[in-house]
Amino acid sequence: NYMDLVHPDDVQFVRNKVQSMFAGANIDTFKHRCKLNNGKTIHLLQKLELERNKEGELIKAFGVTQDITRLTNYENELKQSLSEKELMLAEIHHRVKNNLAIISGMIELESLNTINKKVVSALNGLATRVQTMGLVHENLYQYDGFTSVPFHEIFDELLNLNLNVANKPEQFNYTIETKPTHININQAVPFALSVNHILYHLIQSGKKKAFVKLHEIKNKIELLVSLPLKNRKKAPFDLLLDEGDLSYSVFQTLINQAEASHEVIATDQNHTLRIYFNKLNKSGASEARFFSK
């Protein structure tokens, strides 16, 4: 009796499958375990076909049984290995985030013990960059995947990082509009740093009001930062895009690292900085250095 060989835990499953097929269900294949007389358990793939007469009565059942024990064991080992690697990656990102938090804290302590305002500003800017990278790693170990960052979930935190080091942050009114946007880590890090660079520059230069929009359309990422044009002689993004300024060099390096492009769209009412790029599916560590020549 074949059913005597079916593993006790799978008997009811096999019976239900067979009865469903006899009743007319279209079931091509199914898997189950068998327990042999020597105590060994094997995994089988069943392919069963039925033959009926003109009246629709079942007259014959035939098929093929394939031993897939080795394949099943390999798949289980692979799943276990992947699970262990996921735990390891989560731990790595968690530790990196914690280490970055320590570095950021040390920078902030130095800032509190410094009187020179220019040095304080430089240290605060450095601290926000370190915290920005920490946000990316934090979201990586909290999210289901380890190669894609849910960028829309960290945008408000990026803004808050920069408002925390602003003079009178309550005077700033920045409207953030985001839609679900997932970016590969190799683009997410430089893009996050470029966004942080923009926000820090605008807030530190006293731009009190802005509208920021982030969205993804057909595998393309677009960021829009719009500022009202109050002084027509001086565009709000001039300093950020001044090729003779260090701020421009940093910004351009980050944009290139993310393989993005940028442009300024000017109207009578406002100026909008647009950053856009195609999503890449690069895996592994980034090959480029952030501040290489």
Coordinates of C-alpha atoms in Angstrom, one line a residue, residues 74-273:
Y74 CA 20.2 21.6 -0.8
E75 CA 17.3 24.2 -0.9
N76 CA 16.9 23.9 2.9
E77 CA 20.7 24.4 3.4
L78 CA 20.6 27.4 1.0
K79 CA 17.7 28.9 2.9
Q80 CA 19.5 28.5 6.2
S81 CA 22.7 30.0 4.8
L82 CA 20.7 33.0 3.4
S83 CA 19.0 33.5 6.7
E84 CA 22.3 33.5 8.5
K85 CA 23.8 36.0 6.0
E86 CA 20.8 38.2 6.5
L87 CA 21.3 38.2 10.2
M88 CA 24.9 39.0 9.7
L89 CA 24.2 41.9 7.3
A90 CA 21.6 43.3 9.7
E91 CA 24.2 43.2 12.5
I92 CA 26.8 44.8 10.3
H93 CA 24.6 47.7 9.4
H94 CA 23.5 48.0 13.0
R95 CA 27.1 48.2 14.2
V96 CA 28.0 50.7 11.5
K97 CA 25.1 52.9 12.5
N98 CA 26.1 52.8 16.1
N99 CA 29.8 53.6 15.3
L100 CA 28.7 56.5 13.2
A101 CA 26.5 57.7 16.1
I102 CA 29.6 57.7 18.3
I103 CA 31.6 59.6 15.8
S104 CA 28.8 62.1 15.4
G105 CA 28.6 62.5 19.2
M106 CA 32.3 63.2 19.4
I107 CA 32.1 65.9 16.7
E108 CA 29.2 67.5 18.5
L109 CA 31.2 67.6 21.8
E110 CA 34.0 69.3 19.9
S111 CA 31.5 71.8 18.5
L112 CA 30.2 72.6 22.1
N113 CA 33.7 73.3 23.3
T114 CA 34.6 75.6 20.3
I115 CA 34.1 79.4 20.4
N116 CA 35.0 80.1 16.7
K117 CA 31.7 80.3 14.8
K118 CA 33.2 79.2 11.5
V119 CA 34.7 76.1 13.1
V120 CA 31.4 75.4 14.9
S121 CA 29.6 75.7 11.5
A122 CA 32.0 73.3 9.9
L123 CA 31.8 70.8 12.7
N124 CA 28.0 70.9 12.6
G125 CA 28.0 70.3 8.9
L126 CA 30.3 67.4 9.3
A127 CA 28.1 65.9 12.1
T128 CA 25.0 66.1 9.8
R129 CA 26.9 64.2 7.1
V130 CA 27.9 61.4 9.5
Q131 CA 24.3 61.2 10.8
T132 CA 23.0 61.1 7.3
M133 CA 25.1 58.0 6.6
G134 CA 23.9 56.5 9.9
L135 CA 20.3 57.0 8.8
V136 CA 21.0 55.0 5.6
H137 CA 22.5 52.1 7.5
E138 CA 19.7 52.2 10.1
N139 CA 17.0 51.9 7.5
L140 CA 18.9 49.1 5.8
Y141 CA 18.9 46.8 8.9
Q142 CA 15.3 47.7 9.8
Y143 CA 14.0 47.2 6.2
D144 CA 13.4 43.7 4.7
G145 CA 16.2 44.1 2.1
F146 CA 19.8 45.0 2.5
T147 CA 20.6 46.5 -0.8
S148 CA 17.7 49.0 -1.3
V149 CA 17.0 52.0 0.9
P150 CA 13.4 53.2 1.4
F151 CA 14.5 56.8 0.8
H152 CA 11.1 58.4 1.4
E153 CA 11.2 57.2 5.0
I154 CA 14.3 59.1 5.9
F155 CA 13.6 62.4 4.3
D156 CA 11.9 64.1 7.3
E157 CA 14.8 62.9 9.4
L158 CA 17.3 64.5 7.0
L159 CA 15.5 67.8 7.4
N160 CA 15.4 67.5 11.2
L161 CA 19.1 66.8 11.3
N162 CA 19.8 70.2 9.7
L163 CA 17.2 72.1 11.6
N164 CA 18.7 70.9 14.8
V165 CA 21.9 72.9 14.1
A166 CA 20.1 75.9 12.7
N167 CA 19.7 79.3 14.4
K168 CA 16.1 79.7 15.4
P169 CA 14.8 76.5 13.7
E170 CA 11.2 77.4 14.5
Q171 CA 11.4 80.2 11.9
F172 CA 11.9 77.7 9.0
N173 CA 9.0 76.4 7.0
Y174 CA 10.0 73.5 4.7
T175 CA 7.3 71.5 3.1
I176 CA 8.3 67.9 2.3
E177 CA 6.3 65.8 -0.2
T178 CA 7.5 62.2 -0.8
K179 CA 6.2 59.1 -2.5
P180 CA 7.5 55.6 -2.1
T181 CA 11.1 55.7 -3.4
H182 CA 13.6 52.8 -3.1
I183 CA 17.2 53.4 -4.1
N184 CA 20.2 51.0 -4.3
I185 CA 22.7 51.5 -1.5
N186 CA 25.4 52.5 -4.0
Q187 CA 23.3 55.5 -5.1
A188 CA 21.5 56.0 -1.8
V189 CA 24.5 57.0 0.2
P190 CA 25.9 59.8 -2.2
F191 CA 22.3 60.9 -2.9
A192 CA 21.5 61.2 0.8
L193 CA 24.7 63.2 1.3
S194 CA 23.8 65.5 -1.6
V195 CA 20.3 66.1 -0.2
N196 CA 21.9 66.7 3.2
H197 CA 24.4 69.1 1.6
I198 CA 21.5 71.1 -0.1
L199 CA 19.4 71.3 3.1
Y200 CA 22.3 72.3 5.2
H201 CA 23.4 75.0 2.8
L202 CA 19.9 76.5 2.4
I203 CA 19.2 76.5 6.1
Q204 CA 22.5 77.9 7.1
S205 CA 22.2 80.6 4.5
G206 CA 18.8 81.6 6.0
K207 CA 16.4 80.4 3.4
K208 CA 13.3 80.3 5.6
K209 CA 10.8 78.7 3.2
A210 CA 11.1 75.8 0.7
F211 CA 9.1 73.1 -1.0
V212 CA 10.8 69.8 -1.5
K213 CA 9.4 66.9 -3.5
L214 CA 10.8 63.4 -4.0
H215 CA 9.2 60.8 -6.2
E216 CA 10.0 57.8 -8.5
I217 CA 8.5 57.3 -11.9
K218 CA 9.3 54.4 -14.2
N219 CA 12.6 53.5 -12.5
K220 CA 13.7 57.2 -12.4
I221 CA 14.3 59.3 -9.3
E222 CA 13.5 63.0 -9.3
L223 CA 14.1 65.5 -6.5
L224 CA 12.7 69.1 -6.7
V225 CA 13.7 71.8 -4.3
S226 CA 11.8 75.0 -4.9
L227 CA 12.5 78.4 -3.3
P228 CA 10.6 81.6 -3.6
L229 CA 12.5 84.3 -5.6
K230 CA 12.7 87.3 -3.4
N231 CA 15.9 89.0 -4.5
R232 CA 16.0 88.9 -8.3
K233 CA 19.6 90.0 -8.4
K234 CA 20.8 86.9 -6.5
A235 CA 19.3 83.5 -7.4
P236 CA 18.9 81.2 -4.3
F237 CA 21.1 78.4 -5.6
D238 CA 24.0 80.7 -6.8
L239 CA 26.4 79.8 -4.0
L240 CA 25.6 76.1 -4.2
L241 CA 26.3 76.1 -8.0
D242 CA 29.3 78.5 -8.0
E243 CA 32.2 76.5 -9.5
G244 CA 34.7 78.6 -7.6
D245 CA 33.3 77.6 -4.2
L246 CA 34.2 74.5 -2.3
S247 CA 30.5 73.8 -1.6
Y248 CA 30.0 73.3 -5.4
S249 CA 32.9 70.8 -5.6
V250 CA 31.5 68.7 -2.7
F251 CA 28.0 68.9 -4.2
Q252 CA 29.2 68.0 -7.7
T253 CA 31.2 65.1 -6.5
L254 CA 28.2 63.6 -4.6
I255 CA 26.0 64.1 -7.6
N256 CA 28.5 62.3 -9.9
Q257 CA 28.8 59.5 -7.4
A258 CA 25.1 58.9 -7.6
E259 CA 25.3 59.1 -11.4
A260 CA 22.7 61.9 -11.3
S261 CA 22.2 65.2 -13.2
H262 CA 21.0 68.5 -12.0
E263 CA 19.5 71.8 -13.4
V264 CA 17.9 74.9 -12.1
I265 CA 14.5 75.8 -13.5
A266 CA 13.7 79.6 -13.1
T267 CA 10.3 81.3 -13.2
D268 CA 9.2 84.7 -12.0
Q269 CA 7.9 83.2 -8.8
N270 CA 10.6 80.7 -7.8
H271 CA 13.7 78.9 -8.6
T272 CA 13.7 75.0 -8.5
L273 CA 16.8 72.8 -8.2

